[in-house]
């Protein structure tokens, strides 16, 4: 309904959301943290930067996180000095801390995030990913909450070229990497209560690199970069990024996510996890027959780098 008459548009798009403007930045950010965490050789540097948009607003890239102030999620597989279970059978679930999400019913979340996640349950930030960039890791989180349970996950596809959503890879200095989240949530008796699928809502708040700003189509809550190039380049001079302010209450149960698009789903092959033990050691969790969790993201797995995801289950 791109060209809907005003009355129809007002009926479907709350004014505050419709008015959320796209801010553009050009070029690399200034480094403000040279690395949140060092996983050693053969891993990428998880630096953080700041970049100023044309309107004077300062943006943190790839995202403003709570790394270091939120408890780390327990490991399923972490080659950066953590546990490296060969299978779920090696996990002693009772040893995983039970986190308080304001209720008494116990749940367990199993998460593989490319690259970084923060998990909110019923509005409370309860756990974060211990490894912001690489190597690829996976996690388990136990929490106690009251139904209905609103899951809200901040996902960051981390970047090496701060502000330009890319990394030195595949022979190109500015190769846009991809993201992806797969997760399985169970109750205390082991029954599936949620899996990542297209019933989640997803919105992007940082899209880069853009070799041409006009390739991005913004229409109310739709932030469509499908017309933008995903090709790696050696010279990104003049490339841009698009940013949107994160609503402060985005993780609250009361937040109306009906305006956000449904999450897009992606296969294991598309995300490229078949050679990653953090995923393959736990295929029985992430590819469970009858409860096969999809990889989810906003509409562009490659160019959308800060993606907020939500799902409520009863
Ligand atoms: Ca990670
Ligand atoms: Ca990535
Ligand atoms: Ca799956
Ligand atoms: Ca990306």
PDB file of C-alpha atoms and ligand atoms in Angstrom:
ATOM      1  CA  UNK A   1       0.000   0.000   0.000  1.00  0.00           C
ATOM      2  CA  UNK A   2       2.808   2.332  -0.905  1.00  0.00           C
ATOM      3  CA  UNK A   3       0.510   4.928  -2.409  1.00  0.00           C
ATOM      4  CA  UNK A   4      -2.401   4.479  -0.040  1.00  0.00           C
ATOM      5  CA  UNK A   5      -4.521   7.533   0.537  1.00  0.00           C
ATOM      6  CA  UNK A   6      -3.722   9.399   3.726  1.00  0.00           C
ATOM      7  CA  UNK A   7      -6.679   8.052   5.652  1.00  0.00           C
ATOM      8  CA  UNK A   8      -5.745   4.426   5.029  1.00  0.00           C
ATOM      9  CA  UNK A   9      -2.104   5.057   5.828  1.00  0.00           C
ATOM     10  CA  UNK A  10      -2.973   6.702   9.128  1.00  0.00           C
ATOM     11  CA  UNK A  11      -5.174   3.776  10.023  1.00  0.00           C
ATOM     12  CA  UNK A  12      -2.393   1.240   9.597  1.00  0.00           C
ATOM     13  CA  UNK A  13       0.782   3.140  10.468  1.00  0.00           C
ATOM     14  CA  UNK A  14       1.034   4.864  13.854  1.00  0.00           C
ATOM     15  CA  UNK A  15       2.302   8.392  13.336  1.00  0.00           C
ATOM     16  CA  UNK A  16       5.342   7.957  15.577  1.00  0.00           C
ATOM     17  CA  UNK A  17       6.532   4.952  13.636  1.00  0.00           C
ATOM     18  CA  UNK A  18       5.755   6.375  10.234  1.00  0.00           C
ATOM     19  CA  UNK A  19       7.718   9.467  11.131  1.00  0.00           C
ATOM     20  CA  UNK A  20      10.881   7.555  12.066  1.00  0.00           C
ATOM     21  CA  UNK A  21      13.440   8.993   9.724  1.00  0.00           C
ATOM     22  CA  UNK A  22      16.371   7.398   8.004  1.00  0.00           C
ATOM     23  CA  UNK A  23      19.718   8.990   8.832  1.00  0.00           C
ATOM     24  CA  UNK A  24      22.637   8.498   6.475  1.00  0.00           C
ATOM     25  CA  UNK A  25      26.356   8.448   7.225  1.00  0.00           C
ATOM     26  CA  UNK A  26      29.234   8.314   4.775  1.00  0.00           C
ATOM     27  CA  UNK A  27      32.475   6.397   5.189  1.00  0.00           C
ATOM     28  CA  UNK A  28      34.241   4.819   8.141  1.00  0.00           C
ATOM     29  CA  UNK A  29      33.489   5.490  11.791  1.00  0.00           C
ATOM     30  CA  UNK A  30      35.985   6.685  14.391  1.00  0.00           C
ATOM     31  CA  UNK A  31      37.117   3.853  16.657  1.00  0.00           C
ATOM     32  CA  UNK A  32      35.979   4.356  20.268  1.00  0.00           C
ATOM     33  CA  UNK A  33      36.808   0.846  21.502  1.00  0.00           C
ATOM     34  CA  UNK A  34      39.550  -1.151  19.746  1.00  0.00           C
ATOM     35  CA  UNK A  35      37.942  -4.447  20.735  1.00  0.00           C
ATOM     36  CA  UNK A  36      35.363  -5.595  23.271  1.00  0.00           C
ATOM     37  CA  UNK A  37      36.928  -9.043  23.456  1.00  0.00           C
ATOM     38  CA  UNK A  38      40.013 -10.753  22.064  1.00  0.00           C
ATOM     39  CA  UNK A  39      39.605 -14.379  21.026  1.00  0.00           C
ATOM     40  CA  UNK A  40      43.189 -14.598  19.797  1.00  0.00           C
ATOM     41  CA  UNK A  41      44.491 -15.852  16.453  1.00  0.00           C
ATOM     42  CA  UNK A  42      42.081 -16.560  13.600  1.00  0.00           C
ATOM     43  CA  UNK A  43      39.359 -14.387  15.067  1.00  0.00           C
ATOM     44  CA  UNK A  44      38.130 -10.950  14.059  1.00  0.00           C
ATOM     45  CA  UNK A  45      38.475  -7.789  16.137  1.00  0.00           C
ATOM     46  CA  UNK A  46      35.212  -6.733  17.817  1.00  0.00           C
ATOM     47  CA  UNK A  47      35.804  -2.992  17.745  1.00  0.00           C
ATOM     48  CA  UNK A  48      33.161  -0.298  18.246  1.00  0.00           C
ATOM     49  CA  UNK A  49      32.968   3.066  16.506  1.00  0.00           C
ATOM     50  CA  UNK A  50      31.065   6.314  16.274  1.00  0.00           C
ATOM     51  CA  UNK A  51      29.964   8.012  13.090  1.00  0.00           C
ATOM     52  CA  UNK A  52      28.012  11.247  12.566  1.00  0.00           C
ATOM     53  CA  UNK A  53      25.097  11.495  10.163  1.00  0.00           C
ATOM     54  CA  UNK A  54      24.295  14.405   7.891  1.00  0.00           C
ATOM     55  CA  UNK A  55      21.855  15.754  10.517  1.00  0.00           C
ATOM     56  CA  UNK A  56      24.551  15.809  13.247  1.00  0.00           C
ATOM     57  CA  UNK A  57      23.361  12.731  15.130  1.00  0.00           C
ATOM     58  CA  UNK A  58      26.084  10.455  16.518  1.00  0.00           C
ATOM     59  CA  UNK A  59      25.606   6.724  15.857  1.00  0.00           C
ATOM     60  CA  UNK A  60      27.418   3.844  17.544  1.00  0.00           C
ATOM     61  CA  UNK A  61      28.424   1.069  15.152  1.00  0.00           C
ATOM     62  CA  UNK A  62      27.868  -1.710  14.689  1.00  0.00           C
ATOM     63  CA  UNK A  63      25.568  -1.150  17.701  1.00  0.00           C
ATOM     64  CA  UNK A  64      25.273   0.209  21.210  1.00  0.00           C
ATOM     65  CA  UNK A  65      25.482  -2.938  23.338  1.00  0.00           C
ATOM     66  CA  UNK A  66      25.561  -3.943  27.007  1.00  0.00           C
ATOM     67  CA  UNK A  67      28.658  -6.082  26.498  1.00  0.00           C
ATOM     68  CA  UNK A  68      30.498  -6.515  29.801  1.00  0.00           C
ATOM     69  CA  UNK A  69      27.615  -5.243  31.934  1.00  0.00           C
ATOM     70  CA  UNK A  70      25.091  -7.988  31.226  1.00  0.00           C
ATOM     71  CA  UNK A  71      25.795 -11.573  32.407  1.00  0.00           C
ATOM     72  CA  UNK A  72      27.288 -13.754  29.692  1.00  0.00           C
ATOM     73  CA  UNK A  73      25.121 -16.581  28.471  1.00  0.00           C
ATOM     74  CA  UNK A  74      26.537 -20.014  29.331  1.00  0.00           C
ATOM     75  CA  UNK A  75      28.401 -21.843  26.581  1.00  0.00           C
ATOM     76  CA  UNK A  76      27.318 -24.692  24.397  1.00  0.00           C
ATOM     77  CA  UNK A  77      30.379 -24.215  22.230  1.00  0.00           C
ATOM     78  CA  UNK A  78      32.958 -21.476  22.654  1.00  0.00           C
ATOM     79  CA  UNK A  79      36.441 -21.770  21.188  1.00  0.00           C
ATOM     80  CA  UNK A  80      37.481 -18.555  22.936  1.00  0.00           C
ATOM     81  CA  UNK A  81      38.311 -20.232  26.234  1.00  0.00           C
ATOM     82  CA  UNK A  82      34.864 -21.611  27.051  1.00  0.00           C
ATOM     83  CA  UNK A  83      33.079 -24.951  27.018  1.00  0.00           C
ATOM     84  CA  UNK A  84      33.145 -26.890  23.758  1.00  0.00           C
ATOM     85  CA  UNK A  85      30.500 -29.586  24.034  1.00  0.00           C
ATOM     86  CA  UNK A  86      30.432 -32.225  21.340  1.00  0.00           C
ATOM     87  CA  UNK A  87      26.697 -32.689  21.806  1.00  0.00           C
ATOM     88  CA  UNK A  88      23.800 -31.671  24.032  1.00  0.00           C
ATOM     89  CA  UNK A  89      24.371 -34.842  26.083  1.00  0.00           C
ATOM     90  CA  UNK A  90      27.527 -33.267  27.532  1.00  0.00           C
ATOM     91  CA  UNK A  91      25.596 -30.307  28.955  1.00  0.00           C
ATOM     92  CA  UNK A  92      24.665 -30.437  32.640  1.00  0.00           C
ATOM     93  CA  UNK A  93      21.607 -28.210  32.477  1.00  0.00           C
ATOM     94  CA  UNK A  94      21.402 -27.875  36.263  1.00  0.00           C
ATOM     95  CA  UNK A  95      24.822 -26.183  36.229  1.00  0.00           C
ATOM     96  CA  UNK A  96      23.505 -23.370  34.027  1.00  0.00           C
ATOM     97  CA  UNK A  97      22.510 -20.348  36.164  1.00  0.00           C
ATOM     98  CA  UNK A  98      18.749 -19.752  36.432  1.00  0.00           C
ATOM     99  CA  UNK A  99      18.216 -16.064  35.579  1.00  0.00           C
ATOM    100  CA  UNK A 100      15.382 -14.016  37.019  1.00  0.00           C
ATOM    101  CA  UNK A 101      12.954 -12.728  34.416  1.00  0.00           C
ATOM    102  CA  UNK A 102      10.237 -11.926  36.944  1.00  0.00           C
ATOM    103  CA  UNK A 103       8.399 -15.207  37.318  1.00  0.00           C
ATOM    104  CA  UNK A 104       8.604 -18.769  38.556  1.00  0.00           C
ATOM    105  CA  UNK A 105       8.204 -21.018  35.514  1.00  0.00           C
ATOM    106  CA  UNK A 106      11.538 -22.259  34.220  1.00  0.00           C
ATOM    107  CA  UNK A 107      12.557 -22.134  30.572  1.00  0.00           C
ATOM    108  CA  UNK A 108      15.703 -22.891  28.594  1.00  0.00           C
ATOM    109  CA  UNK A 109      16.900 -21.101  25.454  1.00  0.00           C
ATOM    110  CA  UNK A 110      19.438 -22.584  23.030  1.00  0.00           C
ATOM    111  CA  UNK A 111      20.947 -19.947  20.761  1.00  0.00           C
ATOM    112  CA  UNK A 112      23.311 -19.742  17.797  1.00  0.00           C
ATOM    113  CA  UNK A 113      23.822 -16.122  16.782  1.00  0.00           C
ATOM    114  CA  UNK A 114      25.806 -14.686  13.876  1.00  0.00           C
ATOM    115  CA  UNK A 115      27.412 -12.712  15.388  1.00  0.00           C
ATOM    116  CA  UNK A 116      26.179 -11.182  18.670  1.00  0.00           C
ATOM    117  CA  UNK A 117      22.955 -11.321  20.686  1.00  0.00           C
ATOM    118  CA  UNK A 118      21.387  -9.810  23.779  1.00  0.00           C
ATOM    119  CA  UNK A 119      18.325 -11.608  25.169  1.00  0.00           C
ATOM    120  CA  UNK A 120      15.468  -9.790  26.884  1.00  0.00           C
ATOM    121  CA  UNK A 121      12.634 -11.696  28.550  1.00  0.00           C
ATOM    122  CA  UNK A 122       9.501  -9.765  29.489  1.00  0.00           C
ATOM    123  CA  UNK A 123      11.431  -6.523  29.178  1.00  0.00           C
ATOM    124  CA  UNK A 124      14.437  -7.588  31.260  1.00  0.00           C
ATOM    125  CA  UNK A 125      17.903  -7.933  29.747  1.00  0.00           C
ATOM    126  CA  UNK A 126      19.046 -11.267  31.158  1.00  0.00           C
ATOM    127  CA  UNK A 127      22.006 -12.480  29.084  1.00  0.00           C
ATOM    128  CA  UNK A 128      24.457 -11.510  26.382  1.00  0.00           C
ATOM    129  CA  UNK A 129      26.709 -13.289  23.929  1.00  0.00           C
ATOM    130  CA  UNK A 130      30.261 -13.705  25.316  1.00  0.00           C
ATOM    131  CA  UNK A 131      31.850 -13.554  21.832  1.00  0.00           C
ATOM    132  CA  UNK A 132      30.814 -10.434  19.861  1.00  0.00           C
ATOM    133  CA  UNK A 133      32.363 -11.300  16.489  1.00  0.00           C
ATOM    134  CA  UNK A 134      34.256 -14.532  15.820  1.00  0.00           C
ATOM    135  CA  UNK A 135      34.917 -17.353  16.417  1.00  0.00           C
ATOM    136  CA  UNK A 136      31.348 -18.588  16.019  1.00  0.00           C
ATOM    137  CA  UNK A 137      29.891 -19.788  19.317  1.00  0.00           C
ATOM    138  CA  UNK A 138      26.579 -21.029  20.707  1.00  0.00           C
ATOM    139  CA  UNK A 139      24.865 -20.624  24.060  1.00  0.00           C
ATOM    140  CA  UNK A 140      22.323 -21.870  26.558  1.00  0.00           C
ATOM    141  CA  UNK A 141      20.280 -19.627  28.869  1.00  0.00           C
ATOM    142  CA  UNK A 142      17.939 -20.686  31.683  1.00  0.00           C
ATOM    143  CA  UNK A 143      15.405 -18.215  33.016  1.00  0.00           C
ATOM    144  CA  UNK A 144      12.331 -18.044  35.224  1.00  0.00           C
ATOM    145  CA  UNK A 145       9.406 -16.042  33.881  1.00  0.00           C
ATOM    146  CA  UNK A 146       5.640 -15.679  33.876  1.00  0.00           C
ATOM    147  CA  UNK A 147       3.534 -16.424  30.799  1.00  0.00           C
ATOM    148  CA  UNK A 148       2.858 -14.851  28.404  1.00  0.00           C
ATOM    149  CA  UNK A 149       6.570 -14.556  27.677  1.00  0.00           C
ATOM    150  CA  UNK A 150       7.848 -11.836  25.387  1.00  0.00           C
ATOM    151  CA  UNK A 151      11.219 -12.703  23.888  1.00  0.00           C
ATOM    152  CA  UNK A 152      13.151  -9.759  22.468  1.00  0.00           C
ATOM    153  CA  UNK A 153      16.564 -10.331  20.940  1.00  0.00           C
ATOM    154  CA  UNK A 154      18.970  -7.693  19.726  1.00  0.00           C
ATOM    155  CA  UNK A 155      21.122  -9.138  16.959  1.00  0.00           C
ATOM    156  CA  UNK A 156      24.310  -7.600  15.605  1.00  0.00           C
ATOM    157  CA  UNK A 157      26.070  -8.773  12.495  1.00  0.00           C
ATOM    158  CA  UNK A 158      29.464  -7.462  13.597  1.00  0.00           C
ATOM    159  CA  UNK A 159      31.810  -5.644  11.221  1.00  0.00           C
ATOM    160  CA  UNK A 160      35.514  -5.029  10.732  1.00  0.00           C
ATOM    161  CA  UNK A 161      35.177  -1.858   8.663  1.00  0.00           C
ATOM    162  CA  UNK A 162      33.284   0.161  11.274  1.00  0.00           C
ATOM    163  CA  UNK A 163      30.439   2.129   9.757  1.00  0.00           C
ATOM    164  CA  UNK A 164      30.537   0.261   6.466  1.00  0.00           C
ATOM    165  CA  UNK A 165      29.100  -3.138   7.450  1.00  0.00           C
ATOM    166  CA  UNK A 166      31.909  -5.160   5.926  1.00  0.00           C
ATOM    167  CA  UNK A 167      35.084  -7.121   6.549  1.00  0.00           C
ATOM    168  CA  UNK A 168      38.237  -8.147   4.743  1.00  0.00           C
ATOM    169  CA  UNK A 169      37.092 -11.458   3.295  1.00  0.00           C
ATOM    170  CA  UNK A 170      36.850 -13.436   0.079  1.00  0.00           C
ATOM    171  CA  UNK A 171      39.711 -11.402  -1.385  1.00  0.00           C
ATOM    172  CA  UNK A 172      37.944  -8.055  -0.976  1.00  0.00           C
ATOM    173  CA  UNK A 173      38.763  -5.351   1.580  1.00  0.00           C
ATOM    174  CA  UNK A 174      35.075  -4.480   1.952  1.00  0.00           C
ATOM    175  CA  UNK A 175      33.120  -7.725   1.833  1.00  0.00           C
ATOM    176  CA  UNK A 176      29.613  -7.460   3.341  1.00  0.00           C
ATOM    177  CA  UNK A 177      29.158 -10.379   5.742  1.00  0.00           C
ATOM    178  CA  UNK A 178      25.837 -11.929   6.710  1.00  0.00           C
ATOM    179  CA  UNK A 179      23.940 -12.404   9.958  1.00  0.00           C
ATOM    180  CA  UNK A 180      21.375 -14.911  11.230  1.00  0.00           C
ATOM    181  CA  UNK A 181      19.802 -16.197  14.424  1.00  0.00           C
ATOM    182  CA  UNK A 182      18.544 -19.678  15.192  1.00  0.00           C
ATOM    183  CA  UNK A 183      17.098 -20.503  18.617  1.00  0.00           C
ATOM    184  CA  UNK A 184      14.985 -23.124  20.370  1.00  0.00           C
ATOM    185  CA  UNK A 185      13.097 -22.443  23.606  1.00  0.00           C
ATOM    186  CA  UNK A 186      11.822 -25.212  25.876  1.00  0.00           C
ATOM    187  CA  UNK A 187       9.875 -25.381  29.108  1.00  0.00           C
ATOM    188  CA  UNK A 188      11.070 -27.250  32.211  1.00  0.00           C
ATOM    189  CA  UNK A 189       9.709 -30.546  30.917  1.00  0.00           C
ATOM    190  CA  UNK A 190      11.552 -30.173  27.617  1.00  0.00           C
ATOM    191  CA  UNK A 191       8.498 -29.231  25.554  1.00  0.00           C
ATOM    192  CA  UNK A 192       9.162 -26.699  22.802  1.00  0.00           C
ATOM    193  CA  UNK A 193       7.547 -23.342  23.575  1.00  0.00           C
ATOM    194  CA  UNK A 194       9.108 -21.331  20.733  1.00  0.00           C
ATOM    195  CA  UNK A 195      11.479 -21.716  17.810  1.00  0.00           C
ATOM    196  CA  UNK A 196      12.793 -19.051  15.497  1.00  0.00           C
ATOM    197  CA  UNK A 197      10.466 -18.923  12.485  1.00  0.00           C
ATOM    198  CA  UNK A 198       8.400 -16.474  10.451  1.00  0.00           C
ATOM    199  CA  UNK A 199       6.018 -15.854  13.359  1.00  0.00           C
ATOM    200  CA  UNK A 200       8.674 -13.564  14.863  1.00  0.00           C
ATOM    201  CA  UNK A 201       8.793  -9.847  14.055  1.00  0.00           C
ATOM    202  CA  UNK A 202      11.996  -8.281  12.770  1.00  0.00           C
ATOM    203  CA  UNK A 203      13.199  -4.776  12.077  1.00  0.00           C
ATOM    204  CA  UNK A 204      16.558  -3.405  10.948  1.00  0.00           C
ATOM    205  CA  UNK A 205      18.122  -0.304  12.504  1.00  0.00           C
ATOM    206  CA  UNK A 206      21.453  -0.202  10.641  1.00  0.00           C
ATOM    207  CA  UNK A 207      21.919  -1.107   7.007  1.00  0.00           C
ATOM    208  CA  UNK A 208      25.324  -1.004   5.284  1.00  0.00           C
ATOM    209  CA  UNK A 209      27.255  -0.791   3.079  1.00  0.00           C
ATOM    210  CA  UNK A 210      25.231   1.182   0.538  1.00  0.00           C
ATOM    211  CA  UNK A 211      27.135   2.076  -2.604  1.00  0.00           C
ATOM    212  CA  UNK A 212      24.167   4.214  -3.639  1.00  0.00           C
ATOM    213  CA  UNK A 213      21.684   5.619  -1.121  1.00  0.00           C
ATOM    214  CA  UNK A 214      18.865   5.607  -3.640  1.00  0.00           C
ATOM    215  CA  UNK A 215      18.886   1.775  -3.717  1.00  0.00           C
ATOM    216  CA  UNK A 216      17.251   1.771  -0.270  1.00  0.00           C
ATOM    217  CA  UNK A 217      13.446   1.892  -0.307  1.00  0.00           C
ATOM    218  CA  UNK A 218      11.863   3.084   2.935  1.00  0.00           C
ATOM    219  CA  UNK A 219       8.082   2.947   3.119  1.00  0.00           C
ATOM    220  CA  UNK A 220       6.680   3.304   6.637  1.00  0.00           C
ATOM    221  CA  UNK A 221       8.041   0.293   8.537  1.00  0.00           C
ATOM    222  CA  UNK A 222       9.432  -1.298   5.367  1.00  0.00           C
ATOM    223  CA  UNK A 223      13.212  -0.854   5.058  1.00  0.00           C
ATOM    224  CA  UNK A 224      13.970  -2.659   1.833  1.00  0.00           C
ATOM    225  CA  UNK A 225      17.582  -2.874   0.655  1.00  0.00           C
ATOM    226  CA  UNK A 226      16.984  -5.733  -1.775  1.00  0.00           C
ATOM    227  CA  UNK A 227      17.888  -3.409  -4.648  1.00  0.00           C
ATOM    228  CA  UNK A 228      21.304  -2.615  -3.155  1.00  0.00           C
ATOM    229  CA  UNK A 229      24.563  -4.236  -4.215  1.00  0.00           C
ATOM    230  CA  UNK A 230      26.049  -6.897  -1.942  1.00  0.00           C
ATOM    231  CA  UNK A 231      29.255  -7.174  -3.947  1.00  0.00           C
ATOM    232  CA  UNK A 232      32.585  -6.956  -2.140  1.00  0.00           C
ATOM    233  CA  UNK A 233      34.870  -4.133  -3.281  1.00  0.00           C
ATOM    234  CA  UNK A 234      38.422  -2.952  -2.583  1.00  0.00           C
ATOM    235  CA  UNK A 235      37.536   0.737  -2.695  1.00  0.00           C
ATOM    236  CA  UNK A 236      34.475   1.850  -0.713  1.00  0.00           C
ATOM    237  CA  UNK A 237      35.079   5.568  -1.085  1.00  0.00           C
ATOM    238  CA  UNK A 238      31.790   7.415  -0.809  1.00  0.00           C
ATOM    239  CA  UNK A 239      29.830   4.399   0.446  1.00  0.00           C
ATOM    240  CA  UNK A 240      27.025   5.107   2.932  1.00  0.00           C
ATOM    241  CA  UNK A 241      25.117   3.533   5.778  1.00  0.00           C
ATOM    242  CA  UNK A 242      21.507   3.992   6.891  1.00  0.00           C
ATOM    243  CA  UNK A 243      20.583   4.286  10.574  1.00  0.00           C
ATOM    244  CA  UNK A 244      17.325   4.437  12.497  1.00  0.00           C
ATOM    245  CA  UNK A 245      16.921   5.272  16.194  1.00  0.00           C
ATOM    246  CA  UNK A 246      16.076   2.256  18.369  1.00  0.00           C
ATOM    247  CA  UNK A 247      12.813   2.821  20.287  1.00  0.00           C
ATOM    248  CA  UNK A 248      13.716   2.838  23.995  1.00  0.00           C
ATOM    249  CA  UNK A 249      10.843   0.477  24.832  1.00  0.00           C
ATOM    250  CA  UNK A 250      11.360  -1.927  21.933  1.00  0.00           C
ATOM    251  CA  UNK A 251      11.920  -4.891  24.297  1.00  0.00           C
ATOM    252  CA  UNK A 252       8.899  -4.315  26.527  1.00  0.00           C
ATOM    253  CA  UNK A 253       5.884  -6.646  26.397  1.00  0.00           C
ATOM    254  CA  UNK A 254       3.743  -3.542  25.844  1.00  0.00           C
ATOM    255  CA  UNK A 255       5.634  -2.500  22.688  1.00  0.00           C
ATOM    256  CA  UNK A 256       3.417  -2.842  19.619  1.00  0.00           C
ATOM    257  CA  UNK A 257       5.508  -4.884  17.202  1.00  0.00           C
ATOM    258  CA  UNK A 258       2.583  -5.480  14.842  1.00  0.00           C
ATOM    259  CA  UNK A 259       3.955  -2.660  12.720  1.00  0.00           C
ATOM    260  CA  UNK A 260       7.244  -4.501  12.171  1.00  0.00           C
ATOM    261  CA  UNK A 261       7.598  -6.891   9.243  1.00  0.00           C
ATOM    262  CA  UNK A 262       7.499 -10.623   9.857  1.00  0.00           C
ATOM    263  CA  UNK A 263      10.940 -12.160  10.188  1.00  0.00           C
ATOM    264  CA  UNK A 264      12.445 -13.548   7.001  1.00  0.00           C
ATOM    265  CA  UNK A 265      13.685 -17.148   7.196  1.00  0.00           C
ATOM    266  CA  UNK A 266      16.905 -18.584   5.811  1.00  0.00           C
ATOM    267  CA  UNK A 267      18.309 -22.090   5.392  1.00  0.00           C
ATOM    268  CA  UNK A 268      21.395 -23.520   7.060  1.00  0.00           C
ATOM    269  CA  UNK A 269      23.092 -23.475   3.649  1.00  0.00           C
ATOM    270  CA  UNK A 270      22.327 -19.807   3.063  1.00  0.00           C
ATOM    271  CA  UNK A 271      23.760 -18.803   6.438  1.00  0.00           C
ATOM    272  CA  UNK A 272      26.658 -21.198   5.900  1.00  0.00           C
ATOM    273  CA  UNK A 273      26.751 -23.092   9.195  1.00  0.00           C
ATOM    274  CA  UNK A 274      27.425 -26.604   7.960  1.00  0.00           C
ATOM    275  CA  UNK A 275      31.125 -26.256   8.807  1.00  0.00           C
ATOM    276  CA  UNK A 276      30.589 -24.579  12.199  1.00  0.00           C
ATOM    277  CA  UNK A 277      30.714 -26.909  15.203  1.00  0.00           C
ATOM    278  CA  UNK A 278      28.873 -24.331  17.322  1.00  0.00           C
ATOM    279  CA  UNK A 279      25.911 -25.240  15.119  1.00  0.00           C
ATOM    280  CA  UNK A 280      26.501 -28.777  13.865  1.00  0.00           C
ATOM    281  CA  UNK A 281      27.205 -30.251  17.319  1.00  0.00           C
ATOM    282  CA  UNK A 282      23.641 -29.281  18.264  1.00  0.00           C
ATOM    283  CA  UNK A 283      21.682 -30.060  15.099  1.00  0.00           C
ATOM    284  CA  UNK A 284      19.254 -32.087  17.213  1.00  0.00           C
ATOM    285  CA  UNK A 285      18.309 -28.756  18.869  1.00  0.00           C
ATOM    286  CA  UNK A 286      18.320 -26.487  15.839  1.00  0.00           C
ATOM    287  CA  UNK A 287      16.957 -28.972  13.282  1.00  0.00           C
ATOM    288  CA  UNK A 288      14.616 -30.889  15.600  1.00  0.00           C
ATOM    289  CA  UNK A 289      12.163 -33.022  13.621  1.00  0.00           C
ATOM    290  CA  UNK A 290       8.741 -31.447  14.148  1.00  0.00           C
ATOM    291  CA  UNK A 291      10.286 -28.323  15.726  1.00  0.00           C
ATOM    292  CA  UNK A 292      12.889 -27.338  13.155  1.00  0.00           C
ATOM    293  CA  UNK A 293      13.988 -23.783  13.941  1.00  0.00           C
ATOM    294  CA  UNK A 294      14.706 -21.521  10.964  1.00  0.00           C
ATOM    295  CA  UNK A 295      17.432 -18.965  10.761  1.00  0.00           C
ATOM    296  CA  UNK A 296      15.674 -15.606  10.977  1.00  0.00           C
ATOM    297  CA  UNK A 297      16.579 -11.998  10.242  1.00  0.00           C
ATOM    298  CA  UNK A 298      15.078  -8.886   8.726  1.00  0.00           C
ATOM    299  CA  UNK A 299      14.577  -8.891   4.965  1.00  0.00           C
ATOM    300  CA  UNK A 300      18.266  -8.497   4.071  1.00  0.00           C
ATOM    301  CA  UNK A 301      20.547 -11.099   5.698  1.00  0.00           C
ATOM    302  CA  UNK A 302      23.652  -9.372   4.343  1.00  0.00           C
ATOM    303  CA  UNK A 303      23.152  -5.622   4.502  1.00  0.00           C
ATOM    304  CA  UNK A 304      20.992  -5.346   7.655  1.00  0.00           C
ATOM    305  CA  UNK A 305      23.438  -5.393  10.568  1.00  0.00           C
ATOM    306  CA  UNK A 306      21.484  -4.335  13.674  1.00  0.00           C
ATOM    307  CA  UNK A 307      18.257  -6.300  13.786  1.00  0.00           C
ATOM    308  CA  UNK A 308      15.700  -6.409  16.588  1.00  0.00           C
ATOM    309  CA  UNK A 309      13.545  -9.524  16.848  1.00  0.00           C
ATOM    310  CA  UNK A 310      10.446 -10.193  18.938  1.00  0.00           C
ATOM    311  CA  UNK A 311       8.101 -13.060  19.713  1.00  0.00           C
ATOM    312  CA  UNK A 312       5.506 -13.602  22.442  1.00  0.00           C
ATOM    313  CA  UNK A 313       4.314 -17.079  23.451  1.00  0.00           C
ATOM    314  CA  UNK A 314       1.500 -18.002  25.839  1.00  0.00           C
TER     315      UNK A 314
HETATM  316 CA1  LIG B   1      28.798 -14.686  19.090  1.00  0.00          CA
HETATM  317 CA1  LIG B   2      28.382 -12.130  10.441  1.00  0.00          CA
HETATM  318 CA1  LIG B   3      16.792 -25.644  11.559  1.00  0.00          CA
HETATM  319 CA1  LIG B   4      26.219  -7.579   7.186  1.00  0.00          CA
END
